[in-house]
Amino acid sequence: LARHLWDAVIPNLTKEIRASGGNELQLPADGRSLTELIHQRGINCRYLGRLAELARKEELEDVIAFERAIAEAASVSPGSGTDGADKAAPAKKRAPRFRMPICWLELL
């Protein structure tokens, strides 16, 4: 059961929060609501470290994807004859931009 929580349930919670962006899922605003959120999914508070680890990892992935998109956009100069929209569109298809809500990461 612990392996299932570690490998499946906890990562699914972080993915759900990341995908919702705080719109579909009401994000916890304090420790009590965070505890209720994770308990609803069968996660004990002792796994908060794992949640924080995954949140930090996903935030780093967001930063890397954002920096890559900026670098690709900057590589298109206005006078190069290349339409910047043509290069920017594939970048979005390759790396969709999701962000872990700030308040979620701060609670962890």
Tab-separated table of C-alpha atoms in Angstrom:
chain	number	residue	atom	x	y	z
A	1	LEU	CA	0.000	0.000	0.000
A	2	ALA	CA	2.816	2.431	0.851
A	3	ARG	CA	4.459	1.802	-2.548
A	4	HIS	CA	1.128	2.475	-4.289
A	5	LEU	CA	0.758	5.768	-2.408
A	6	TRP	CA	4.368	6.740	-3.147
A	7	ASP	CA	4.320	5.825	-6.848
A	8	ALA	CA	0.724	6.482	-7.907
A	9	VAL	CA	-1.592	8.317	-5.513
A	10	ILE	CA	0.737	11.141	-4.448
A	11	PRO	CA	2.028	11.906	-7.973
A	12	ASN	CA	-1.561	11.868	-9.232
A	13	LEU	CA	-2.523	14.479	-6.635
A	14	THR	CA	0.293	16.807	-7.717
A	15	LYS	CA	-0.639	16.289	-11.380
A	16	GLU	CA	-4.285	17.045	-10.602
A	17	ILE	CA	-3.365	20.248	-8.789
A	18	ARG	CA	-0.940	21.270	-11.519
A	19	ALA	CA	-3.453	20.621	-14.305
A	20	SER	CA	-6.262	22.482	-12.565
A	21	GLY	CA	-4.096	25.532	-11.894
A	22	GLY	CA	-6.313	26.207	-8.914
A	23	ASN	CA	-9.410	26.666	-11.078
A	24	GLU	CA	-11.162	23.305	-10.840
A	25	LEU	CA	-9.749	22.116	-7.547
A	26	GLN	CA	-10.056	24.350	-4.519
A	27	LEU	CA	-6.535	24.690	-3.225
A	28	PRO	CA	-5.894	24.493	0.486
A	29	ALA	CA	-5.304	27.834	2.165
A	30	ASP	CA	-4.070	26.513	5.505
A	31	GLY	CA	-2.771	23.390	7.182
A	32	ARG	CA	-6.211	22.139	8.126
A	33	SER	CA	-7.572	22.287	4.571
A	34	LEU	CA	-4.333	20.718	3.270
A	35	THR	CA	-4.781	17.865	5.728
A	36	GLU	CA	-8.397	17.395	4.623
A	37	LEU	CA	-7.383	17.414	0.940
A	38	ILE	CA	-4.753	14.732	1.311
A	39	HIS	CA	-6.839	12.629	3.713
A	40	GLN	CA	-9.704	12.631	1.180
A	41	ARG	CA	-7.316	10.894	-1.193
A	42	GLY	CA	-6.073	8.424	1.414
A	43	ILE	CA	-2.713	10.147	1.935
A	44	ASN	CA	-1.342	10.428	5.459
A	45	CYS	CA	0.410	13.610	6.617
A	46	ARG	CA	3.696	11.748	6.906
A	47	TYR	CA	3.866	11.922	3.084
A	48	LEU	CA	4.015	15.744	3.011
A	49	GLY	CA	7.734	15.522	2.259
A	50	ARG	CA	6.994	13.485	-0.871
A	51	LEU	CA	4.354	16.016	-1.946
A	52	ALA	CA	6.837	18.859	-1.452
A	53	GLU	CA	9.514	16.977	-3.388
A	54	LEU	CA	7.177	16.432	-6.354
A	55	ALA	CA	5.941	20.036	-6.243
A	56	ARG	CA	9.523	21.341	-6.369
A	57	LYS	CA	10.380	18.990	-9.238
A	58	GLU	CA	7.348	20.067	-11.266
A	59	GLU	CA	8.061	23.737	-10.592
A	60	LEU	CA	11.630	23.231	-11.875
A	61	GLU	CA	10.240	21.544	-15.006
A	62	ASP	CA	7.982	24.575	-15.524
A	63	VAL	CA	10.930	26.952	-15.244
A	64	ILE	CA	12.992	24.913	-17.715
A	65	ALA	CA	10.112	24.740	-20.222
A	66	PHE	CA	9.525	28.477	-19.867
A	67	GLU	CA	13.216	29.294	-20.381
A	68	ARG	CA	13.328	27.007	-23.418
A	69	ALA	CA	10.294	28.758	-24.931
A	70	ILE	CA	11.886	32.176	-24.280
A	71	ALA	CA	15.147	31.039	-25.891
A	72	GLU	CA	13.317	29.734	-28.960
A	73	ALA	CA	11.321	32.939	-29.280
A	74	ALA	CA	14.476	35.036	-28.916
A	75	SER	CA	16.225	33.070	-31.667
A	76	VAL	CA	13.808	34.539	-34.215
A	77	SER	CA	14.965	38.025	-35.122
A	78	PRO	CA	12.490	40.522	-36.605
A	79	GLY	CA	14.486	41.008	-39.826
A	80	SER	CA	15.260	37.352	-40.478
A	81	GLY	CA	12.293	36.782	-42.767
A	82	THR	CA	10.961	34.063	-40.491
A	83	ASP	CA	7.586	34.525	-38.927
A	84	GLY	CA	7.956	34.266	-35.139
A	85	ALA	CA	4.490	32.720	-34.836
A	86	ASP	CA	5.623	29.699	-36.872
A	87	LYS	CA	8.367	28.856	-34.393
A	88	ALA	CA	6.406	29.740	-31.243
A	89	ALA	CA	3.462	27.464	-32.036
A	90	PRO	CA	5.463	24.204	-32.144
A	91	ALA	CA	7.163	25.135	-28.871
A	92	LYS	CA	3.795	25.242	-27.160
A	93	LYS	CA	2.840	21.886	-28.621
A	94	ARG	CA	6.026	20.268	-27.337
A	95	ALA	CA	5.979	21.702	-23.830
A	96	PRO	CA	2.581	22.785	-22.513
A	97	ARG	CA	2.921	25.340	-19.755
A	98	PHE	CA	1.496	24.360	-16.402
A	99	ARG	CA	2.403	25.972	-13.127
A	100	MET	CA	2.036	24.600	-9.667
A	101	PRO	CA	-0.060	27.162	-7.784
A	102	ILE	CA	2.166	29.215	-5.521
A	103	CYS	CA	0.039	28.790	-2.413
A	104	TRP	CA	0.190	24.997	-2.773
A	105	LEU	CA	3.984	25.000	-2.864
A	106	GLU	CA	4.150	27.396	0.072
A	107	LEU	CA	1.983	25.115	2.207
A	108	LEU	CA	4.406	22.272	1.651
